[in-house]
GROMACS .gro file of C-alpha atoms in nm:
model
  102
    1MET     CA    1  -4.823  -3.586  -0.167
    2ARG     CA    2  -4.775  -3.215  -0.234
    3THR     CA    3  -4.925  -2.996   0.070
    4LEU     CA    4  -4.901  -2.626   0.108
    5LYS     CA    5  -4.679  -2.506   0.354
    6PRO     CA    6  -4.820  -2.346   0.719
    7GLU     CA    7  -4.683  -2.013   0.612
    8PHE     CA    8  -4.882  -2.018   0.306
    9VAL     CA    9  -5.179  -2.109   0.476
   10ASN     CA   10  -5.147  -1.878   0.756
   11ALA     CA   11  -5.065  -1.570   0.517
   12LEU     CA   12  -5.377  -1.698   0.318
   13GLY     CA   13  -5.622  -1.720   0.629
   14ASN     CA   14  -5.467  -1.345   0.729
   15PHE     CA   15  -5.571  -1.233   0.347
   16ILE     CA   16  -5.922  -1.367   0.375
   17ALA     CA   17  -5.956  -1.226   0.725
   18SER     CA   18  -5.873  -0.901   0.611
   19ARG     CA   19  -6.081  -0.860   0.310
   20SER     CA   20  -6.405  -1.047   0.469
   21LYS     CA   21  -6.703  -0.969   0.638
   22GLU     CA   22  -6.792  -1.290   0.744
   23ASP     CA   23  -6.687  -1.453   1.095
   24PRO     CA   24  -6.382  -1.649   1.169
   25LEU     CA   25  -6.572  -2.011   1.095
   26GLU     CA   26  -6.675  -1.887   0.762
   27ASN     CA   27  -6.351  -1.718   0.688
   28TRP     CA   28  -6.186  -2.062   0.813
   29PHE     CA   29  -6.400  -2.272   0.563
   30THR     CA   30  -6.345  -2.019   0.319
   31ARG     CA   31  -5.951  -2.083   0.350
   32ARG     CA   32  -5.998  -2.434   0.363
   33ARG     CA   33  -6.192  -2.492   0.023
   34ILE     CA   34  -5.908  -2.270  -0.115
   35VAL     CA   35  -5.633  -2.516   0.001
   36ILE     CA   36  -5.817  -2.861  -0.054
   37GLU     CA   37  -5.837  -2.673  -0.443
   38LEU     CA   38  -5.489  -2.577  -0.481
   39GLU     CA   39  -5.347  -2.934  -0.307
   40TRP     CA   40  -5.547  -3.103  -0.573
   41LEU     CA   41  -5.427  -2.928  -0.850
   42ALA     CA   42  -5.072  -2.971  -0.731
   43ASN     CA   43  -5.112  -3.356  -0.670
   44THR     CA   44  -5.324  -3.426  -1.037
   45LYS     CA   45  -5.203  -3.646  -1.292
   46THR     CA   46  -5.198  -3.375  -1.556
   47ALA     CA   47  -4.996  -3.054  -1.561
   48THR     CA   48  -5.278  -2.839  -1.772
   49ASP     CA   49  -5.343  -2.609  -1.465
   50CYS     CA   50  -5.018  -2.553  -1.428
   51PHE     CA   51  -4.870  -2.193  -1.503
   52VAL     CA   52  -4.548  -2.013  -1.542
   53LEU     CA   53  -4.448  -1.672  -1.413
   54TYR     CA   54  -4.183  -1.456  -1.531
   55PRO     CA   55  -4.074  -1.202  -1.266
   56ASP     CA   56  -3.846  -1.043  -1.464
   57PRO     CA   57  -3.921  -1.018  -1.826
   58ALA     CA   58  -3.563  -0.871  -1.908
   59ASP     CA   59  -3.431  -1.213  -1.799
   60PRO     CA   60  -3.654  -1.481  -1.938
   61LYS     CA   61  -3.429  -1.769  -1.815
   62VAL     CA   62  -3.568  -1.696  -1.413
   63PHE     CA   63  -3.903  -1.799  -1.394
   64THR     CA   64  -4.138  -2.002  -1.130
   65ALA     CA   65  -4.422  -2.239  -1.216
   66GLY     CA   66  -4.726  -2.268  -0.989
   67TYR     CA   67  -5.090  -2.314  -0.953
   68ILE     CA   68  -5.405  -2.058  -0.945
   69HIS     CA   69  -5.729  -2.064  -0.793
   70GLU     CA   70  -6.008  -1.804  -0.846
   71ALA     CA   71  -6.189  -1.741  -0.513
   72VAL     CA   72  -6.475  -1.483  -0.411
   73ILE     CA   73  -6.368  -1.295  -0.099
   74GLY     CA   74  -6.591  -1.031   0.063
   75GLY     CA   75  -6.791  -1.005  -0.255
   76GLU     CA   76  -6.466  -0.940  -0.464
   77ARG     CA   77  -6.280  -1.192  -0.697
   78TYR     CA   78  -5.939  -1.288  -0.638
   79ASN     CA   79  -5.680  -1.502  -0.810
   80ILE     CA   80  -5.482  -1.696  -0.534
   81VAL     CA   81  -5.158  -1.791  -0.677
   82ALA     CA   82  -4.902  -2.074  -0.503
   83SER     CA   83  -4.604  -2.146  -0.684
   84VAL     CA   84  -4.426  -2.470  -0.675
   85ASN     CA   85  -4.207  -2.363  -0.367
   86ASP     CA   86  -4.504  -2.296  -0.147
   87TYR     CA   87  -4.570  -2.667  -0.112
   88THR     CA   88  -4.387  -2.919   0.059
   89GLY     CA   89  -4.323  -3.335  -0.078
   90THR     CA   90  -4.345  -3.449  -0.386
   91LYS     CA   91  -4.587  -3.537  -0.607
   92GLY     CA   92  -4.710  -3.929  -0.631
   93THR     CA   93  -4.660  -4.101  -0.963
   94PRO     CA   94  -5.020  -4.203  -1.067
   95ALA     CA   95  -5.192  -4.548  -1.125
   96ASP     CA   96  -5.065  -4.566  -1.481
   97GLY     CA   97  -4.686  -4.501  -1.408
   98VAL     CA   98  -4.678  -4.163  -1.589
   99ASP     CA   99  -4.552  -3.882  -1.406
  100THR     CA  100  -4.614  -3.539  -1.519
  101LYS     CA  101  -4.390  -3.226  -1.365
  102CYS     CA  102  -4.476  -2.905  -1.326
   0.00000   0.00000   0.00000
């Protein structure tokens, strides 16, 4: 099962805390909801929610894949992006035995 690395989760918590006017407990729940959603996307059978980033348009051979989740933090909408390098573990094989890779 793929889980987000602790460094990503901590950075996400700091990001939320710096933009939210809510109390720390509400920020923790916001972070947890985002983490659950991103981990669910990374572990589902289909790769339709996977996207590809090209950090250097001049060199299209260099790219990374990842998952995105839209969240409201402090009244503003943000797209939270987790690349495949932000996860630990491997994706499990689904019950039908067909494994899709992102």
